Protein backbone atom coordinates (compact mmCIF):
# COMPACT_ATOMS: atom_id res chain seq x y z
CA UNK A 1 0.00 0.00 0.00
CA UNK A 2 1.35 3.43 -0.92
CA UNK A 3 1.69 6.27 1.56
CA UNK A 4 -0.82 8.32 -0.42
CA UNK A 5 -3.36 5.48 -0.33
CA UNK A 6 -3.10 5.22 3.45
CA UNK A 7 -4.08 8.87 4.02
CA UNK A 8 -7.26 9.53 5.97
CA UNK A 9 -9.13 12.84 6.28
CA UNK A 10 -7.86 15.39 8.79
CA UNK A 11 -9.94 17.91 10.71
CA UNK A 12 -9.71 20.51 7.94
CA UNK A 13 -11.35 18.04 5.55
CA UNK A 14 -14.49 18.23 7.69
CA UNK A 15 -14.99 21.63 6.10
CA UNK A 16 -15.83 19.72 2.93
CA UNK A 17 -14.23 19.80 -0.46
CA UNK A 18 -15.80 22.19 -2.98
CA UNK A 19 -16.80 20.79 -6.33
CA UNK A 20 -14.58 23.07 -8.41
CA UNK A 21 -10.83 23.43 -8.35
CA UNK A 22 -11.06 27.20 -7.88
CA UNK A 23 -13.24 26.86 -4.80
CA UNK A 24 -10.96 24.14 -3.42
CA UNK A 25 -7.97 26.45 -3.78
CA UNK A 26 -9.91 29.23 -2.04
CA UNK A 27 -10.71 26.91 0.87
CA UNK A 28 -7.09 25.79 1.13
CA UNK A 29 -5.88 29.40 1.05
CA UNK A 30 -8.32 30.32 3.81
CA UNK A 31 -7.16 27.40 5.94
CA UNK A 32 -3.51 28.38 5.43
CA UNK A 33 -4.17 32.01 6.40
CA UNK A 34 -6.11 30.83 9.45
CA UNK A 35 -3.17 28.62 10.39
CA UNK A 36 -0.78 31.56 10.14
CA UNK A 37 -3.02 33.68 12.37
CA UNK A 38 -3.38 30.87 14.92
CA UNK A 39 0.37 30.33 15.26
CA UNK A 40 0.98 34.10 15.41
CA UNK A 41 -1.61 34.44 18.19
CA UNK A 42 -0.14 31.62 20.29
CA UNK A 43 3.37 32.98 19.71
CA UNK A 44 2.35 36.01 21.77
CA UNK A 45 1.04 33.86 24.64
CA UNK A 46 3.78 33.17 27.17
CA UNK A 47 4.06 31.46 30.52
CA UNK A 48 6.89 30.55 32.84
CA UNK A 49 8.21 27.13 33.82
CA UNK A 50 11.32 28.12 35.70
CA UNK A 51 13.14 31.33 34.76
CA UNK A 52 12.61 31.09 30.98
CA UNK A 53 9.42 32.36 29.30
CA UNK A 54 7.73 29.67 27.19
CA UNK A 55 5.39 30.61 24.35
CA UNK A 56 2.49 28.72 22.80
CA UNK A 57 4.16 28.88 19.39
CA UNK A 58 5.08 25.20 19.16
CA UNK A 59 1.61 24.20 20.32
CA UNK A 60 0.22 26.27 17.49
CA UNK A 61 2.54 24.57 15.01
CA UNK A 62 1.45 21.09 16.12
CA UNK A 63 -2.26 21.92 16.13
CA UNK A 64 -2.09 23.58 12.71
CA UNK A 65 -0.13 20.68 11.22
CA UNK A 66 -2.50 18.08 12.65
CA UNK A 67 -5.66 19.97 11.77
CA UNK A 68 -4.63 20.94 8.23
CA UNK A 69 -2.58 17.92 7.23
CA UNK A 70 1.00 17.67 6.02
CA UNK A 71 0.75 19.73 2.83
CA UNK A 72 -1.40 22.58 4.10
CA UNK A 73 0.35 22.57 7.47
CA UNK A 74 3.74 23.05 5.80
CA UNK A 75 2.24 25.75 3.57
CA UNK A 76 0.84 27.58 6.60
CA UNK A 77 4.16 27.58 8.44
CA UNK A 78 6.03 28.59 5.28
CA UNK A 79 3.63 31.52 4.94
CA UNK A 80 4.12 32.30 8.64
CA UNK A 81 7.87 32.49 8.11
CA UNK A 82 7.55 34.71 5.03
CA UNK A 83 5.05 37.04 6.72
CA UNK A 84 7.44 37.47 9.63
CA UNK A 85 10.39 38.13 7.36
CA UNK A 86 8.27 40.71 5.55
CA UNK A 87 8.04 42.63 8.82
CA UNK A 88 4.75 41.70 10.44
CA UNK A 89 5.14 41.00 14.19
CA UNK A 90 4.08 37.35 14.13
CA UNK A 91 7.10 35.81 15.85
CA UNK A 92 7.36 35.20 19.58
CA UNK A 93 9.64 38.16 20.21
CA UNK A 94 9.42 41.78 19.08
CA UNK A 95 11.89 41.34 16.22
CA UNK A 96 10.61 40.79 12.69
CA UNK A 97 11.72 41.58 9.17
CA UNK A 98 14.67 40.29 7.12
CA UNK A 99 17.12 40.88 9.98
CA UNK A 100 15.45 38.06 11.88
CA UNK A 101 17.52 35.56 9.90
CA UNK A 102 20.44 36.64 12.11
CA UNK A 103 18.50 35.96 15.32
CA UNK A 104 19.60 32.87 17.26
CA UNK A 105 16.00 31.60 17.29
CA UNK A 106 15.47 31.78 13.52
CA UNK A 107 16.50 28.15 13.01
CA UNK A 108 13.65 27.03 15.25
CA UNK A 109 11.16 28.92 13.09
CA UNK A 110 12.62 27.20 10.03
CA UNK A 111 12.10 23.91 11.82
CA UNK A 112 8.41 24.67 12.30
CA UNK A 113 7.78 23.88 8.62
CA UNK A 114 8.85 20.20 8.73
CA UNK A 115 7.39 19.93 12.25
CA UNK A 116 3.94 20.89 10.96
CA UNK A 117 4.40 18.49 8.06
CA UNK A 118 5.23 15.62 10.41
CA UNK A 119 2.30 16.40 12.73
CA UNK A 120 0.09 16.43 9.65
CA UNK A 121 1.56 13.16 8.39
CA UNK A 122 0.66 11.45 11.65
CA UNK A 123 -2.83 12.97 11.52
CA UNK A 124 -3.25 11.62 7.99
CA UNK A 125 -2.61 8.14 9.45
CA UNK A 126 -5.33 8.68 12.10
CA UNK A 127 -2.84 8.98 14.98
CA UNK A 128 -4.63 12.17 16.01
CA UNK A 129 -7.82 10.29 16.90
CA UNK A 130 -6.38 8.69 20.07
CA UNK A 131 -4.57 10.67 22.78
CA UNK A 132 -1.69 8.21 23.30
CA UNK A 133 -0.86 7.87 19.60
CA UNK A 134 -1.36 11.61 19.13
CA UNK A 135 1.06 12.34 21.96
CA UNK A 136 3.75 10.10 20.42
CA UNK A 137 3.34 11.70 17.00
CA UNK A 138 3.26 15.23 18.38
CA UNK A 139 6.38 14.66 20.50
CA UNK A 140 8.15 13.47 17.35
CA UNK A 141 7.03 16.63 15.55
CA UNK A 142 8.15 18.78 18.49
CA UNK A 143 11.69 17.44 18.28
CA UNK A 144 12.19 18.58 14.69
CA UNK A 145 12.63 22.35 15.35
CA UNK A 146 15.49 21.53 17.73
CA UNK A 147 17.30 19.57 15.01
CA UNK A 148 17.51 22.74 12.95
CA UNK A 149 17.29 25.37 15.65
CA UNK A 150 20.08 24.28 17.96
CA UNK A 151 22.85 24.14 15.31
CA UNK A 152 21.58 27.40 13.81
CA UNK A 153 21.59 29.06 17.22
CA UNK A 154 25.15 27.89 17.87
CA UNK A 155 26.29 29.21 14.48
CA UNK A 156 24.71 32.64 15.03
CA UNK A 157 26.10 32.95 18.54
CA UNK A 158 29.60 32.04 17.35
CA UNK A 159 29.79 33.68 13.92
CA UNK A 160 27.47 36.68 14.21
CA UNK A 161 27.45 37.62 17.89
CA UNK A 162 30.99 36.40 18.55
CA UNK A 163 30.35 34.40 21.68
CA UNK A 164 32.40 31.45 22.79
CA UNK A 165 30.12 28.50 22.14
CA UNK A 166 30.32 25.17 23.94
CA UNK A 167 28.09 22.13 23.65
CA UNK A 168 27.06 22.42 27.29
CA UNK A 169 26.22 26.09 26.85
CA UNK A 170 24.12 25.45 23.75
CA UNK A 171 22.22 22.62 25.43
CA UNK A 172 21.61 24.74 28.53
CA UNK A 173 20.32 27.63 26.42
CA UNK A 174 18.38 25.83 23.71
CA UNK A 175 17.43 22.33 24.81
CA UNK A 176 17.16 21.45 28.50
CA UNK A 177 14.78 24.27 29.57
CA UNK A 178 12.35 23.38 26.80
CA UNK A 179 11.97 19.63 27.28
CA UNK A 180 9.25 19.76 29.95
CA UNK A 181 7.31 22.61 28.29
CA UNK A 182 7.55 20.76 24.97
CA UNK A 183 6.10 17.62 26.51
CA UNK A 184 3.31 19.62 28.13
CA UNK A 185 2.43 21.31 24.85
CA UNK A 186 2.46 17.98 22.99
CA UNK A 187 0.18 16.58 25.69
CA UNK A 188 -2.17 19.56 25.37
CA UNK A 189 -2.38 19.04 21.60
CA UNK A 190 -2.87 15.30 22.15
CA UNK A 191 -5.93 16.09 24.27
CA UNK A 192 -7.29 18.93 22.12
CA UNK A 193 -7.20 17.25 18.71
CA UNK A 194 -8.79 13.90 19.72
CA UNK A 195 -11.40 15.81 21.74
CA UNK A 196 -12.24 17.84 18.63
CA UNK A 197 -12.57 14.63 16.63
CA UNK A 198 -14.92 13.24 19.29
CA UNK A 199 -17.03 16.38 18.99
CA UNK A 200 -17.09 16.08 15.19
CA UNK A 201 -18.23 12.46 15.43
CA UNK A 202 -20.93 13.37 17.96
CA UNK A 203 -22.27 16.14 15.73
CA UNK A 204 -22.19 13.81 12.73
CA UNK A 205 -24.15 11.12 14.59
CA UNK A 206 -26.73 13.64 15.74
CA UNK A 207 -27.16 15.03 12.20
CA UNK A 208 -27.90 11.53 10.89
CA UNK A 209 -30.75 10.87 13.30
PDB file of C-alpha atoms in Angstrom:
ATOM      1  CA  UNK A   1       0.000   0.000   0.000  1.00  0.00           C
ATOM      2  CA  UNK A   2       1.353   3.434  -0.918  1.00  0.00           C
ATOM      3  CA  UNK A   3       1.694   6.266   1.557  1.00  0.00           C
ATOM      4  CA  UNK A   4      -0.823   8.319  -0.416  1.00  0.00           C
ATOM      5  CA  UNK A   5      -3.361   5.482  -0.333  1.00  0.00           C
ATOM      6  CA  UNK A   6      -3.098   5.223   3.455  1.00  0.00           C
ATOM      7  CA  UNK A   7      -4.078   8.865   4.018  1.00  0.00           C
ATOM      8  CA  UNK A   8      -7.263   9.528   5.974  1.00  0.00           C
ATOM      9  CA  UNK A   9      -9.133  12.836   6.283  1.00  0.00           C
ATOM     10  CA  UNK A  10      -7.860  15.394   8.787  1.00  0.00           C
ATOM     11  CA  UNK A  11      -9.936  17.913  10.707  1.00  0.00           C
ATOM     12  CA  UNK A  12      -9.713  20.506   7.938  1.00  0.00           C
ATOM     13  CA  UNK A  13     -11.348  18.041   5.555  1.00  0.00           C
ATOM     14  CA  UNK A  14     -14.488  18.226   7.692  1.00  0.00           C
ATOM     15  CA  UNK A  15     -14.989  21.631   6.096  1.00  0.00           C
ATOM     16  CA  UNK A  16     -15.826  19.722   2.926  1.00  0.00           C
ATOM     17  CA  UNK A  17     -14.233  19.802  -0.461  1.00  0.00           C
ATOM     18  CA  UNK A  18     -15.805  22.189  -2.980  1.00  0.00           C
ATOM     19  CA  UNK A  19     -16.803  20.787  -6.327  1.00  0.00           C
ATOM     20  CA  UNK A  20     -14.581  23.070  -8.406  1.00  0.00           C
ATOM     21  CA  UNK A  21     -10.826  23.431  -8.346  1.00  0.00           C
ATOM     22  CA  UNK A  22     -11.056  27.203  -7.879  1.00  0.00           C
ATOM     23  CA  UNK A  23     -13.237  26.862  -4.799  1.00  0.00           C
ATOM     24  CA  UNK A  24     -10.958  24.142  -3.419  1.00  0.00           C
ATOM     25  CA  UNK A  25      -7.973  26.453  -3.784  1.00  0.00           C
ATOM     26  CA  UNK A  26      -9.907  29.229  -2.038  1.00  0.00           C
ATOM     27  CA  UNK A  27     -10.714  26.909   0.874  1.00  0.00           C
ATOM     28  CA  UNK A  28      -7.088  25.787   1.134  1.00  0.00           C
ATOM     29  CA  UNK A  29      -5.877  29.398   1.049  1.00  0.00           C
ATOM     30  CA  UNK A  30      -8.321  30.322   3.806  1.00  0.00           C
ATOM     31  CA  UNK A  31      -7.156  27.402   5.936  1.00  0.00           C
ATOM     32  CA  UNK A  32      -3.506  28.383   5.427  1.00  0.00           C
ATOM     33  CA  UNK A  33      -4.173  32.005   6.395  1.00  0.00           C
ATOM     34  CA  UNK A  34      -6.109  30.831   9.448  1.00  0.00           C
ATOM     35  CA  UNK A  35      -3.165  28.618  10.395  1.00  0.00           C
ATOM     36  CA  UNK A  36      -0.778  31.562  10.144  1.00  0.00           C
ATOM     37  CA  UNK A  37      -3.023  33.682  12.369  1.00  0.00           C
ATOM     38  CA  UNK A  38      -3.384  30.870  14.923  1.00  0.00           C
ATOM     39  CA  UNK A  39       0.375  30.331  15.263  1.00  0.00           C
ATOM     40  CA  UNK A  40       0.976  34.100  15.414  1.00  0.00           C
ATOM     41  CA  UNK A  41      -1.609  34.439  18.185  1.00  0.00           C
ATOM     42  CA  UNK A  42      -0.140  31.620  20.291  1.00  0.00           C
ATOM     43  CA  UNK A  43       3.373  32.981  19.706  1.00  0.00           C
ATOM     44  CA  UNK A  44       2.347  36.006  21.769  1.00  0.00           C
ATOM     45  CA  UNK A  45       1.039  33.864  24.636  1.00  0.00           C
ATOM     46  CA  UNK A  46       3.785  33.173  27.169  1.00  0.00           C
ATOM     47  CA  UNK A  47       4.060  31.461  30.523  1.00  0.00           C
ATOM     48  CA  UNK A  48       6.893  30.548  32.837  1.00  0.00           C
ATOM     49  CA  UNK A  49       8.213  27.135  33.817  1.00  0.00           C
ATOM     50  CA  UNK A  50      11.322  28.124  35.704  1.00  0.00           C
ATOM     51  CA  UNK A  51      13.138  31.334  34.758  1.00  0.00           C
ATOM     52  CA  UNK A  52      12.607  31.093  30.985  1.00  0.00           C
ATOM     53  CA  UNK A  53       9.421  32.355  29.300  1.00  0.00           C
ATOM     54  CA  UNK A  54       7.729  29.675  27.193  1.00  0.00           C
ATOM     55  CA  UNK A  55       5.385  30.611  24.347  1.00  0.00           C
ATOM     56  CA  UNK A  56       2.492  28.724  22.798  1.00  0.00           C
ATOM     57  CA  UNK A  57       4.165  28.882  19.394  1.00  0.00           C
ATOM     58  CA  UNK A  58       5.081  25.199  19.156  1.00  0.00           C
ATOM     59  CA  UNK A  59       1.614  24.199  20.324  1.00  0.00           C
ATOM     60  CA  UNK A  60       0.221  26.270  17.487  1.00  0.00           C
ATOM     61  CA  UNK A  61       2.544  24.567  15.005  1.00  0.00           C
ATOM     62  CA  UNK A  62       1.448  21.088  16.117  1.00  0.00           C
ATOM     63  CA  UNK A  63      -2.261  21.922  16.127  1.00  0.00           C
ATOM     64  CA  UNK A  64      -2.094  23.575  12.708  1.00  0.00           C
ATOM     65  CA  UNK A  65      -0.126  20.683  11.225  1.00  0.00           C
ATOM     66  CA  UNK A  66      -2.497  18.076  12.649  1.00  0.00           C
ATOM     67  CA  UNK A  67      -5.662  19.968  11.765  1.00  0.00           C
ATOM     68  CA  UNK A  68      -4.635  20.945   8.227  1.00  0.00           C
ATOM     69  CA  UNK A  69      -2.583  17.916   7.227  1.00  0.00           C
ATOM     70  CA  UNK A  70       0.997  17.674   6.020  1.00  0.00           C
ATOM     71  CA  UNK A  71       0.755  19.728   2.832  1.00  0.00           C
ATOM     72  CA  UNK A  72      -1.403  22.579   4.099  1.00  0.00           C
ATOM     73  CA  UNK A  73       0.350  22.571   7.469  1.00  0.00           C
ATOM     74  CA  UNK A  74       3.735  23.045   5.797  1.00  0.00           C
ATOM     75  CA  UNK A  75       2.243  25.749   3.573  1.00  0.00           C
ATOM     76  CA  UNK A  76       0.836  27.581   6.603  1.00  0.00           C
ATOM     77  CA  UNK A  77       4.164  27.584   8.441  1.00  0.00           C
ATOM     78  CA  UNK A  78       6.030  28.588   5.283  1.00  0.00           C
ATOM     79  CA  UNK A  79       3.630  31.523   4.945  1.00  0.00           C
ATOM     80  CA  UNK A  80       4.118  32.303   8.635  1.00  0.00           C
ATOM     81  CA  UNK A  81       7.870  32.487   8.111  1.00  0.00           C
ATOM     82  CA  UNK A  82       7.550  34.709   5.034  1.00  0.00           C
ATOM     83  CA  UNK A  83       5.052  37.042   6.721  1.00  0.00           C
ATOM     84  CA  UNK A  84       7.437  37.474   9.631  1.00  0.00           C
ATOM     85  CA  UNK A  85      10.392  38.132   7.360  1.00  0.00           C
ATOM     86  CA  UNK A  86       8.267  40.709   5.553  1.00  0.00           C
ATOM     87  CA  UNK A  87       8.043  42.626   8.819  1.00  0.00           C
ATOM     88  CA  UNK A  88       4.752  41.699  10.438  1.00  0.00           C
ATOM     89  CA  UNK A  89       5.135  41.003  14.190  1.00  0.00           C
ATOM     90  CA  UNK A  90       4.082  37.346  14.126  1.00  0.00           C
ATOM     91  CA  UNK A  91       7.099  35.813  15.854  1.00  0.00           C
ATOM     92  CA  UNK A  92       7.361  35.195  19.583  1.00  0.00           C
ATOM     93  CA  UNK A  93       9.638  38.165  20.208  1.00  0.00           C
ATOM     94  CA  UNK A  94       9.416  41.784  19.085  1.00  0.00           C
ATOM     95  CA  UNK A  95      11.887  41.337  16.216  1.00  0.00           C
ATOM     96  CA  UNK A  96      10.606  40.786  12.691  1.00  0.00           C
ATOM     97  CA  UNK A  97      11.723  41.580   9.168  1.00  0.00           C
ATOM     98  CA  UNK A  98      14.669  40.287   7.119  1.00  0.00           C
ATOM     99  CA  UNK A  99      17.124  40.880   9.976  1.00  0.00           C
ATOM    100  CA  UNK A 100      15.454  38.064  11.884  1.00  0.00           C
ATOM    101  CA  UNK A 101      17.524  35.557   9.903  1.00  0.00           C
ATOM    102  CA  UNK A 102      20.437  36.637  12.113  1.00  0.00           C
ATOM    103  CA  UNK A 103      18.501  35.961  15.316  1.00  0.00           C
ATOM    104  CA  UNK A 104      19.595  32.870  17.264  1.00  0.00           C
ATOM    105  CA  UNK A 105      16.002  31.596  17.286  1.00  0.00           C
ATOM    106  CA  UNK A 106      15.472  31.777  13.517  1.00  0.00           C
ATOM    107  CA  UNK A 107      16.499  28.151  13.007  1.00  0.00           C
ATOM    108  CA  UNK A 108      13.651  27.029  15.252  1.00  0.00           C
ATOM    109  CA  UNK A 109      11.159  28.915  13.086  1.00  0.00           C
ATOM    110  CA  UNK A 110      12.624  27.198  10.031  1.00  0.00           C
ATOM    111  CA  UNK A 111      12.101  23.907  11.822  1.00  0.00           C
ATOM    112  CA  UNK A 112       8.412  24.671  12.296  1.00  0.00           C
ATOM    113  CA  UNK A 113       7.782  23.885   8.621  1.00  0.00           C
ATOM    114  CA  UNK A 114       8.850  20.202   8.727  1.00  0.00           C
ATOM    115  CA  UNK A 115       7.391  19.933  12.247  1.00  0.00           C
ATOM    116  CA  UNK A 116       3.937  20.890  10.960  1.00  0.00           C
ATOM    117  CA  UNK A 117       4.397  18.494   8.057  1.00  0.00           C
ATOM    118  CA  UNK A 118       5.230  15.623  10.405  1.00  0.00           C
ATOM    119  CA  UNK A 119       2.298  16.397  12.725  1.00  0.00           C
ATOM    120  CA  UNK A 120       0.091  16.426   9.647  1.00  0.00           C
ATOM    121  CA  UNK A 121       1.559  13.164   8.391  1.00  0.00           C
ATOM    122  CA  UNK A 122       0.659  11.446  11.652  1.00  0.00           C
ATOM    123  CA  UNK A 123      -2.825  12.969  11.519  1.00  0.00           C
ATOM    124  CA  UNK A 124      -3.249  11.618   7.995  1.00  0.00           C
ATOM    125  CA  UNK A 125      -2.615   8.143   9.448  1.00  0.00           C
ATOM    126  CA  UNK A 126      -5.333   8.684  12.104  1.00  0.00           C
ATOM    127  CA  UNK A 127      -2.842   8.982  14.983  1.00  0.00           C
ATOM    128  CA  UNK A 128      -4.632  12.172  16.010  1.00  0.00           C
ATOM    129  CA  UNK A 129      -7.817  10.288  16.899  1.00  0.00           C
ATOM    130  CA  UNK A 130      -6.384   8.689  20.069  1.00  0.00           C
ATOM    131  CA  UNK A 131      -4.567  10.669  22.776  1.00  0.00           C
ATOM    132  CA  UNK A 132      -1.693   8.215  23.296  1.00  0.00           C
ATOM    133  CA  UNK A 133      -0.864   7.871  19.597  1.00  0.00           C
ATOM    134  CA  UNK A 134      -1.357  11.611  19.127  1.00  0.00           C
ATOM    135  CA  UNK A 135       1.064  12.342  21.956  1.00  0.00           C
ATOM    136  CA  UNK A 136       3.745  10.099  20.416  1.00  0.00           C
ATOM    137  CA  UNK A 137       3.341  11.703  17.001  1.00  0.00           C
ATOM    138  CA  UNK A 138       3.262  15.225  18.382  1.00  0.00           C
ATOM    139  CA  UNK A 139       6.381  14.659  20.496  1.00  0.00           C
ATOM    140  CA  UNK A 140       8.150  13.467  17.347  1.00  0.00           C
ATOM    141  CA  UNK A 141       7.030  16.629  15.548  1.00  0.00           C
ATOM    142  CA  UNK A 142       8.148  18.782  18.491  1.00  0.00           C
ATOM    143  CA  UNK A 143      11.693  17.436  18.280  1.00  0.00           C
ATOM    144  CA  UNK A 144      12.193  18.582  14.689  1.00  0.00           C
ATOM    145  CA  UNK A 145      12.628  22.354  15.350  1.00  0.00           C
ATOM    146  CA  UNK A 146      15.491  21.529  17.728  1.00  0.00           C
ATOM    147  CA  UNK A 147      17.304  19.568  15.014  1.00  0.00           C
ATOM    148  CA  UNK A 148      17.513  22.741  12.946  1.00  0.00           C
ATOM    149  CA  UNK A 149      17.286  25.369  15.647  1.00  0.00           C
ATOM    150  CA  UNK A 150      20.077  24.281  17.965  1.00  0.00           C
ATOM    151  CA  UNK A 151      22.851  24.142  15.308  1.00  0.00           C
ATOM    152  CA  UNK A 152      21.576  27.400  13.808  1.00  0.00           C
ATOM    153  CA  UNK A 153      21.594  29.064  17.220  1.00  0.00           C
ATOM    154  CA  UNK A 154      25.147  27.888  17.869  1.00  0.00           C
ATOM    155  CA  UNK A 155      26.293  29.211  14.480  1.00  0.00           C
ATOM    156  CA  UNK A 156      24.711  32.644  15.029  1.00  0.00           C
ATOM    157  CA  UNK A 157      26.098  32.946  18.539  1.00  0.00           C
ATOM    158  CA  UNK A 158      29.598  32.036  17.351  1.00  0.00           C
ATOM    159  CA  UNK A 159      29.792  33.678  13.923  1.00  0.00           C
ATOM    160  CA  UNK A 160      27.466  36.680  14.212  1.00  0.00           C
ATOM    161  CA  UNK A 161      27.452  37.622  17.891  1.00  0.00           C
ATOM    162  CA  UNK A 162      30.987  36.399  18.548  1.00  0.00           C
ATOM    163  CA  UNK A 163      30.350  34.399  21.682  1.00  0.00           C
ATOM    164  CA  UNK A 164      32.404  31.447  22.787  1.00  0.00           C
ATOM    165  CA  UNK A 165      30.121  28.498  22.138  1.00  0.00           C
ATOM    166  CA  UNK A 166      30.320  25.171  23.939  1.00  0.00           C
ATOM    167  CA  UNK A 167      28.090  22.127  23.645  1.00  0.00           C
ATOM    168  CA  UNK A 168      27.059  22.424  27.289  1.00  0.00           C
ATOM    169  CA  UNK A 169      26.220  26.093  26.854  1.00  0.00           C
ATOM    170  CA  UNK A 170      24.121  25.447  23.752  1.00  0.00           C
ATOM    171  CA  UNK A 171      22.222  22.625  25.427  1.00  0.00           C
ATOM    172  CA  UNK A 172      21.607  24.744  28.525  1.00  0.00           C
ATOM    173  CA  UNK A 173      20.325  27.630  26.424  1.00  0.00           C
ATOM    174  CA  UNK A 174      18.381  25.833  23.713  1.00  0.00           C
ATOM    175  CA  UNK A 175      17.427  22.327  24.807  1.00  0.00           C
ATOM    176  CA  UNK A 176      17.157  21.446  28.499  1.00  0.00           C
ATOM    177  CA  UNK A 177      14.785  24.272  29.570  1.00  0.00           C
ATOM    178  CA  UNK A 178      12.346  23.385  26.799  1.00  0.00           C
ATOM    179  CA  UNK A 179      11.965  19.629  27.279  1.00  0.00           C
ATOM    180  CA  UNK A 180       9.253  19.757  29.949  1.00  0.00           C
ATOM    181  CA  UNK A 181       7.314  22.609  28.285  1.00  0.00           C
ATOM    182  CA  UNK A 182       7.547  20.761  24.975  1.00  0.00           C
ATOM    183  CA  UNK A 183       6.104  17.617  26.513  1.00  0.00           C
ATOM    184  CA  UNK A 184       3.309  19.620  28.134  1.00  0.00           C
ATOM    185  CA  UNK A 185       2.433  21.306  24.846  1.00  0.00           C
ATOM    186  CA  UNK A 186       2.463  17.978  22.992  1.00  0.00           C
ATOM    187  CA  UNK A 187       0.184  16.579  25.692  1.00  0.00           C
ATOM    188  CA  UNK A 188      -2.171  19.557  25.366  1.00  0.00           C
ATOM    189  CA  UNK A 189      -2.385  19.040  21.603  1.00  0.00           C
ATOM    190  CA  UNK A 190      -2.872  15.300  22.153  1.00  0.00           C
ATOM    191  CA  UNK A 191      -5.928  16.094  24.269  1.00  0.00           C
ATOM    192  CA  UNK A 192      -7.295  18.928  22.121  1.00  0.00           C
ATOM    193  CA  UNK A 193      -7.200  17.254  18.707  1.00  0.00           C
ATOM    194  CA  UNK A 194      -8.785  13.904  19.720  1.00  0.00           C
ATOM    195  CA  UNK A 195     -11.404  15.812  21.738  1.00  0.00           C
ATOM    196  CA  UNK A 196     -12.237  17.844  18.635  1.00  0.00           C
ATOM    197  CA  UNK A 197     -12.570  14.626  16.634  1.00  0.00           C
ATOM    198  CA  UNK A 198     -14.921  13.242  19.290  1.00  0.00           C
ATOM    199  CA  UNK A 199     -17.032  16.382  18.994  1.00  0.00           C
ATOM    200  CA  UNK A 200     -17.095  16.083  15.193  1.00  0.00           C
ATOM    201  CA  UNK A 201     -18.233  12.463  15.426  1.00  0.00           C
ATOM    202  CA  UNK A 202     -20.926  13.371  17.960  1.00  0.00           C
ATOM    203  CA  UNK A 203     -22.269  16.138  15.732  1.00  0.00           C
ATOM    204  CA  UNK A 204     -22.190  13.813  12.728  1.00  0.00           C
ATOM    205  CA  UNK A 205     -24.149  11.121  14.589  1.00  0.00           C
ATOM    206  CA  UNK A 206     -26.732  13.645  15.738  1.00  0.00           C
ATOM    207  CA  UNK A 207     -27.158  15.025  12.198  1.00  0.00           C
ATOM    208  CA  UNK A 208     -27.904  11.527  10.887  1.00  0.00           C
ATOM    209  CA  UNK A 209     -30.754  10.869  13.303  1.00  0.00           C
TER     210      UNK A 209
END
